[in-house]
Short mmCIF file of C-alpha atoms in Angstrom, two decimals:
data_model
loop_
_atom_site.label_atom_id
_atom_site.label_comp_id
_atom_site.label_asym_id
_atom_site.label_seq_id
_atom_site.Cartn_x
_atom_site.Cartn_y
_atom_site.Cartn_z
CA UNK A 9 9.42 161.92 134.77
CA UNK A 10 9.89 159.18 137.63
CA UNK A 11 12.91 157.56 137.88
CA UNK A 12 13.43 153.65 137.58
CA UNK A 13 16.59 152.76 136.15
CA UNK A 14 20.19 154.21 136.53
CA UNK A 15 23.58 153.62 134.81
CA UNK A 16 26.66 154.50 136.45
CA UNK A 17 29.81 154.86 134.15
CA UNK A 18 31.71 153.13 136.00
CA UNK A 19 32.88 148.94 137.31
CA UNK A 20 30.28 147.74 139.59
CA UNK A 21 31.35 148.00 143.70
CA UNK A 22 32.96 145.12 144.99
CA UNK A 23 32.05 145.77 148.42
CA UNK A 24 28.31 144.11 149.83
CA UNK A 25 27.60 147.36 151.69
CA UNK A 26 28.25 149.81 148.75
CA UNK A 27 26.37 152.60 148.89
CA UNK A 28 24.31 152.65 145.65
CA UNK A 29 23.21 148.79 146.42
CA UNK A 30 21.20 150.32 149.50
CA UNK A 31 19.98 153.43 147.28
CA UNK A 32 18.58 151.05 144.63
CA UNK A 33 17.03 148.85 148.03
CA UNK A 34 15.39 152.13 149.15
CA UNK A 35 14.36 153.92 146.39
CA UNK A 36 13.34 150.73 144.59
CA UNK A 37 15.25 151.52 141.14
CA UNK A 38 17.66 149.87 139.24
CA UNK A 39 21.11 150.48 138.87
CA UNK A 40 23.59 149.01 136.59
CA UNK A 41 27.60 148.92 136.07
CA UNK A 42 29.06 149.99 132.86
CA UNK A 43 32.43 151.13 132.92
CA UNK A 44 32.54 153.82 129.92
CA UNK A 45 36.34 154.00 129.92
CA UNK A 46 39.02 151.56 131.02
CA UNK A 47 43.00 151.78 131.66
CA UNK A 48 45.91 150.11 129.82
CA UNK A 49 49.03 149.37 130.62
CA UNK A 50 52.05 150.38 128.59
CA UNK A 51 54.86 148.82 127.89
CA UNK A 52 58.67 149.08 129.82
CA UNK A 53 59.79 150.15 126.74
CA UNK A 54 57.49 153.17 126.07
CA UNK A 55 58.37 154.34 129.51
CA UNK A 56 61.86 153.97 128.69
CA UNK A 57 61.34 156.27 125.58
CA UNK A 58 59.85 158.88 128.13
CA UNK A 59 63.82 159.07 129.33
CA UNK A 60 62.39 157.32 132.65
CA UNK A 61 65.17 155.62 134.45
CA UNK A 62 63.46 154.57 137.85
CA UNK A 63 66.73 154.68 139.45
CA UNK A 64 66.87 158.11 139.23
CA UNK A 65 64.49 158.67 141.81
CA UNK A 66 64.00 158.64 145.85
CA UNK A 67 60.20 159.01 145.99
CA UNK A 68 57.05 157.97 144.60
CA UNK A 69 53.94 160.17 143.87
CA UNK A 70 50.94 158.04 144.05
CA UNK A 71 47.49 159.34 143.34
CA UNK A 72 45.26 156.16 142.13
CA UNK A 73 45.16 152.94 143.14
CA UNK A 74 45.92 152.60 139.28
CA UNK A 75 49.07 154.49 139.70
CA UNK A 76 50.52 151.85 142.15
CA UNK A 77 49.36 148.49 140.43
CA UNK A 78 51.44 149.96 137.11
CA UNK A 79 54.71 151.68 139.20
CA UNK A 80 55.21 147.77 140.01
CA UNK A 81 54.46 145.84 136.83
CA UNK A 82 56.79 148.40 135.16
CA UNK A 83 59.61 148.06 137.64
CA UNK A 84 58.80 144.32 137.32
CA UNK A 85 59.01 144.55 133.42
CA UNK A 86 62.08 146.52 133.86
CA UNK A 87 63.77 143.90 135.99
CA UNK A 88 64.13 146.84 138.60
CA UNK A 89 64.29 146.26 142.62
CA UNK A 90 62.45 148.85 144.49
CA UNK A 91 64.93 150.10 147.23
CA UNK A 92 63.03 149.72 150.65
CA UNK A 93 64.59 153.58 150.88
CA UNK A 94 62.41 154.51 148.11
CA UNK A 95 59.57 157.07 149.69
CA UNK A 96 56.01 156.71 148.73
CA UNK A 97 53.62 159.79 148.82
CA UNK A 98 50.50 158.71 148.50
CA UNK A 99 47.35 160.65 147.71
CA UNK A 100 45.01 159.11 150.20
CA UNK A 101 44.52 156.80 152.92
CA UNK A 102 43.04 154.24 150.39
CA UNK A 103 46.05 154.47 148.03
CA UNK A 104 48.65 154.04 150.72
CA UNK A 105 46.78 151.16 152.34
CA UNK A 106 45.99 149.59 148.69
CA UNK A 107 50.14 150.20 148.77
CA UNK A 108 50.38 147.55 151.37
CA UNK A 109 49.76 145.01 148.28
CA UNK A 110 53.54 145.33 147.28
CA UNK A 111 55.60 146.35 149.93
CA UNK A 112 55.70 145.89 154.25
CA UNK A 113 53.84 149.07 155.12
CA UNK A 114 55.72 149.55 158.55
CA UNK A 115 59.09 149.03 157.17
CA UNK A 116 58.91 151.78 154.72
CA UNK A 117 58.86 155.58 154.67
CA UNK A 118 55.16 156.33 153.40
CA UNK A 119 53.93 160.04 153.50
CA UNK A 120 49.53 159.62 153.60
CA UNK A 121 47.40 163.10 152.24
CA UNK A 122 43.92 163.98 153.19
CA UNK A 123 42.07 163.53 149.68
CA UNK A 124 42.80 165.66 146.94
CA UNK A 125 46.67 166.40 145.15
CA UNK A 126 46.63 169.94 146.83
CA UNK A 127 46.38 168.77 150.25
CA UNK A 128 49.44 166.26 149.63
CA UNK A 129 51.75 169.39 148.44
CA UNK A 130 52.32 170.40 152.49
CA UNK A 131 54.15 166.87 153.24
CA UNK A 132 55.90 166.78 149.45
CA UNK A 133 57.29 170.30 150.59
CA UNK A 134 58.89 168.85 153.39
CA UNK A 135 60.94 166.37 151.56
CA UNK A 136 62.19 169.18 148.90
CA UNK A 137 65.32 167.76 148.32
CA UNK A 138 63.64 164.18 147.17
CA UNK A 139 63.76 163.63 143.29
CA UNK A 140 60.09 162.88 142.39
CA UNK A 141 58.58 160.50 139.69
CA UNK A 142 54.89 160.67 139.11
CA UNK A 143 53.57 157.82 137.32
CA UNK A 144 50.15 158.71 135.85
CA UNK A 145 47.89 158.27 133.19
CA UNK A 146 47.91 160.01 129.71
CA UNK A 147 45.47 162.27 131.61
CA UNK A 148 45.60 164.32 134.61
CA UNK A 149 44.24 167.35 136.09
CA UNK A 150 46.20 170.17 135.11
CA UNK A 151 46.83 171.85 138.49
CA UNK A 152 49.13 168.70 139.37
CA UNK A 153 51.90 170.12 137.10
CA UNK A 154 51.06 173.34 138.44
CA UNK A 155 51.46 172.76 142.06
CA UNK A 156 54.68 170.61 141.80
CA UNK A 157 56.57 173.20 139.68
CA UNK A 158 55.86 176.21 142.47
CA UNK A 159 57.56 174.02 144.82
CA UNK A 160 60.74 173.77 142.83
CA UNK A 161 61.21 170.71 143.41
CA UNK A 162 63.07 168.20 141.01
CA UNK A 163 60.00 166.08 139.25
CA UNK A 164 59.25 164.18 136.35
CA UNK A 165 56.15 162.99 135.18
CA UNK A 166 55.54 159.81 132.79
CA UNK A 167 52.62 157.89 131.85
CA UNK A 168 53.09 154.67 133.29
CA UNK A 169 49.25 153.87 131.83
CA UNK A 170 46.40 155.10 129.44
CA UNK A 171 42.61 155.68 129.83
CA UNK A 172 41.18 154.42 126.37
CA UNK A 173 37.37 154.32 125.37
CA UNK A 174 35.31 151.19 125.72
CA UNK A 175 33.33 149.57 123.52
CA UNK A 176 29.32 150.08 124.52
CA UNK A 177 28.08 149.01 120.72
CA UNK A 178 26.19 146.48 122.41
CA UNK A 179 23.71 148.83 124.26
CA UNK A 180 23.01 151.19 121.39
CA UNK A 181 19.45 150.40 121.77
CA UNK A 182 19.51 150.38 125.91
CA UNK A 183 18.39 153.48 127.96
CA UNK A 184 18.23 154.96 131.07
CA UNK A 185 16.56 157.52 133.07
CA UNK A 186 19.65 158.72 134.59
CA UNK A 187 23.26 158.52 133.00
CA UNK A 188 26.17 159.20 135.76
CA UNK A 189 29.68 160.57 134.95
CA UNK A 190 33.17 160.68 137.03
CA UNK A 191 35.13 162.15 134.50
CA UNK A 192 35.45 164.08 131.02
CA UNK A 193 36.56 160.55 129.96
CA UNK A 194 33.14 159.45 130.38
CA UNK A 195 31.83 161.75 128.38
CA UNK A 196 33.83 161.87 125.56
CA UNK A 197 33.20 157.89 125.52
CA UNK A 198 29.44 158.46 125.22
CA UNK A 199 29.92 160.38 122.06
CA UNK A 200 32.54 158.51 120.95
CA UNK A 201 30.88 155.13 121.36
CA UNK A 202 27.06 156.76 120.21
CA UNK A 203 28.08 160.22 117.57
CA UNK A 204 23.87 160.80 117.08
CA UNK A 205 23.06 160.71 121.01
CA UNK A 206 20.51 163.19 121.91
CA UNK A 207 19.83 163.29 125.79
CA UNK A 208 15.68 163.81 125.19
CA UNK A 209 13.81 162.54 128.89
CA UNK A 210 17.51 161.28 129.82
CA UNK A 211 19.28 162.92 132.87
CA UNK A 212 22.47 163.47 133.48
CA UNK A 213 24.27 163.44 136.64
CA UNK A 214 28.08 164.81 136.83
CA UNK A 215 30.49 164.54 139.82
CA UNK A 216 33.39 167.14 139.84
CA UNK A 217 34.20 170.51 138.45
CA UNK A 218 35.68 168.88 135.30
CA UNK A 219 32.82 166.70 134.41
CA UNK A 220 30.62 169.82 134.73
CA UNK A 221 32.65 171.42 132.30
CA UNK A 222 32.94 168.58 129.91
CA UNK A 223 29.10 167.73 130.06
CA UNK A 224 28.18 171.56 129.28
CA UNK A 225 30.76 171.50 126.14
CA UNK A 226 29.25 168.59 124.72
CA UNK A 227 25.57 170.41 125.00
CA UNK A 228 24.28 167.92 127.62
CA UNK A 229 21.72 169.18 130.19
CA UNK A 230 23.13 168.81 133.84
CA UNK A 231 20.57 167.79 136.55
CA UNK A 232 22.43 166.66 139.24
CA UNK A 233 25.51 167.60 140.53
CA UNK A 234 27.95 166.38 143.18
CA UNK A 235 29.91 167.16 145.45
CA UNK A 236 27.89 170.23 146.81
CA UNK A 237 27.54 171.23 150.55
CA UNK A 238 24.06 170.00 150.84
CA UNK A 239 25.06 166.11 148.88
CA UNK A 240 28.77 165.60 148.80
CA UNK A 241 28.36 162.10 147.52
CA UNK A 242 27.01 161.53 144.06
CA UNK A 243 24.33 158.63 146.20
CA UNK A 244 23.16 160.86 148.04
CA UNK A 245 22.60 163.55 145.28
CA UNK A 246 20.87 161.01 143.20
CA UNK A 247 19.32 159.79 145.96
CA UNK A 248 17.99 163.86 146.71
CA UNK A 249 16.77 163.91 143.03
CA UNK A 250 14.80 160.62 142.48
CA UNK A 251 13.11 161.50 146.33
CA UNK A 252 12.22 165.08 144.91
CA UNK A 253 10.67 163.48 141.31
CA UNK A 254 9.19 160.37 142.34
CA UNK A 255 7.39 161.67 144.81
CA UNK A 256 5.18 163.51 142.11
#
């Protein structure tokens, strides 16, 4: 079946030159914005239950822009002043630049990975003696735990936000050709959110190891996939699939 409309699970781009704006231009579908999950804040005082005292610590682990907006508000909340000799290992070069929204980039010590969590371990290894607090979400990928504690390195981890379901009652009765997930998050939303949902002419399109595996435990059919060699964005693997059906 041809392919005309497309919902991606997640907030629509702000950026003009996103992407998925020039795959709907090309391939002449539609493609709409519906964030399946959002993230909530907690409070100063449930982080202070998690025995977090953010004096405690001489570096940051940051690995979502979501991560950094929340380390503030709480130390905000907490009526805490950030030492400018407080280190900052960031994830990626879009978290540490999306950094440069709270502190003078140049005046502080900021430690930049490649991409992913296991490619920042090299620089945290180097700064062994630090005391590390990762502020995170209620969920994160298991090997994060995994990596920091073969280090040895002094760490605690506290959930500084959560990712909670949103309501999609109002498109019960709305479908797509192709549904696209980031996360398990997603998917557990779509069967929270609609219990009876039976995937029928609907495709579904996963990005990352973890969504595969979520997708396949809920009984969905996976027809596209990303990152692979061949379409390590989820456009272009969308953008591989509607070419190769369409075209029929």
């Amino acid at each position: 079946m041809k392919v005309k409309t497309i919902l991606v699970s997640q907030p629509k781009p702000k950026v003009d030159n996103s992407p998925y704006f020039e795959l709907e231009e090309r391939q002449r579908v539609k493609i709409d914005f519906i964030p399946f999950i959002h993230v909530e804040g907690v409070s100063g005082k449930e982080v202070r239950l998690q025995k977090v005292d953010l004096k405690d610590y001489t570096a940051i682990i940051l690995t979502s822009r979501n991560a950094v907006d929340h380390f503030f508000r709480i130390a905000e909340e907490m009526r805490f002043k950030v030492p400018d000799t407080l280190k900052y290992f960031c994830q990626s070069e879009a978290v540490a630049y999306y950094l440069q929204k709270y502190v003078v980039y140049r005046k502080r010590k900021i430690y930049v990975g490649k991409r992913t969590f296991p490619e920042l371990i090299p620089l945290i290894k180097k700064h062994k003696n630090e005391t590390f607090l990762l502020p995170s979400s209620d969920k994160f990928k298991p090997n994060v735990p995994e990596l920091l504690d073969e280090l040895g390195v002094k760490w605690m981890q506290s959930t500084f936000y959560k990712t909670v379901v949103s309501d999609l009652s109002q498109y019960e009765n709305v479908f797509y050709d192709i549904l696209v997930f980031f996360s398990p998050s997603g998917i557990d939303s779509l069967f929270k959110n609609f219990p009876n949902f039976e995937q029928k002419n609907t495709r579904i399109a996963v990005f990352g190891n973890t969504t595969v595996k979520a997708a396949k435990e809920a009984g969905l059919e996976i027809n596209i996939m990303a990152p692979t060699p061949e379409t390590p964005s989820m456009t272009m693997a969308l953008e591989k699939y509607i070419k190769s059906v369409n075209k029929k």
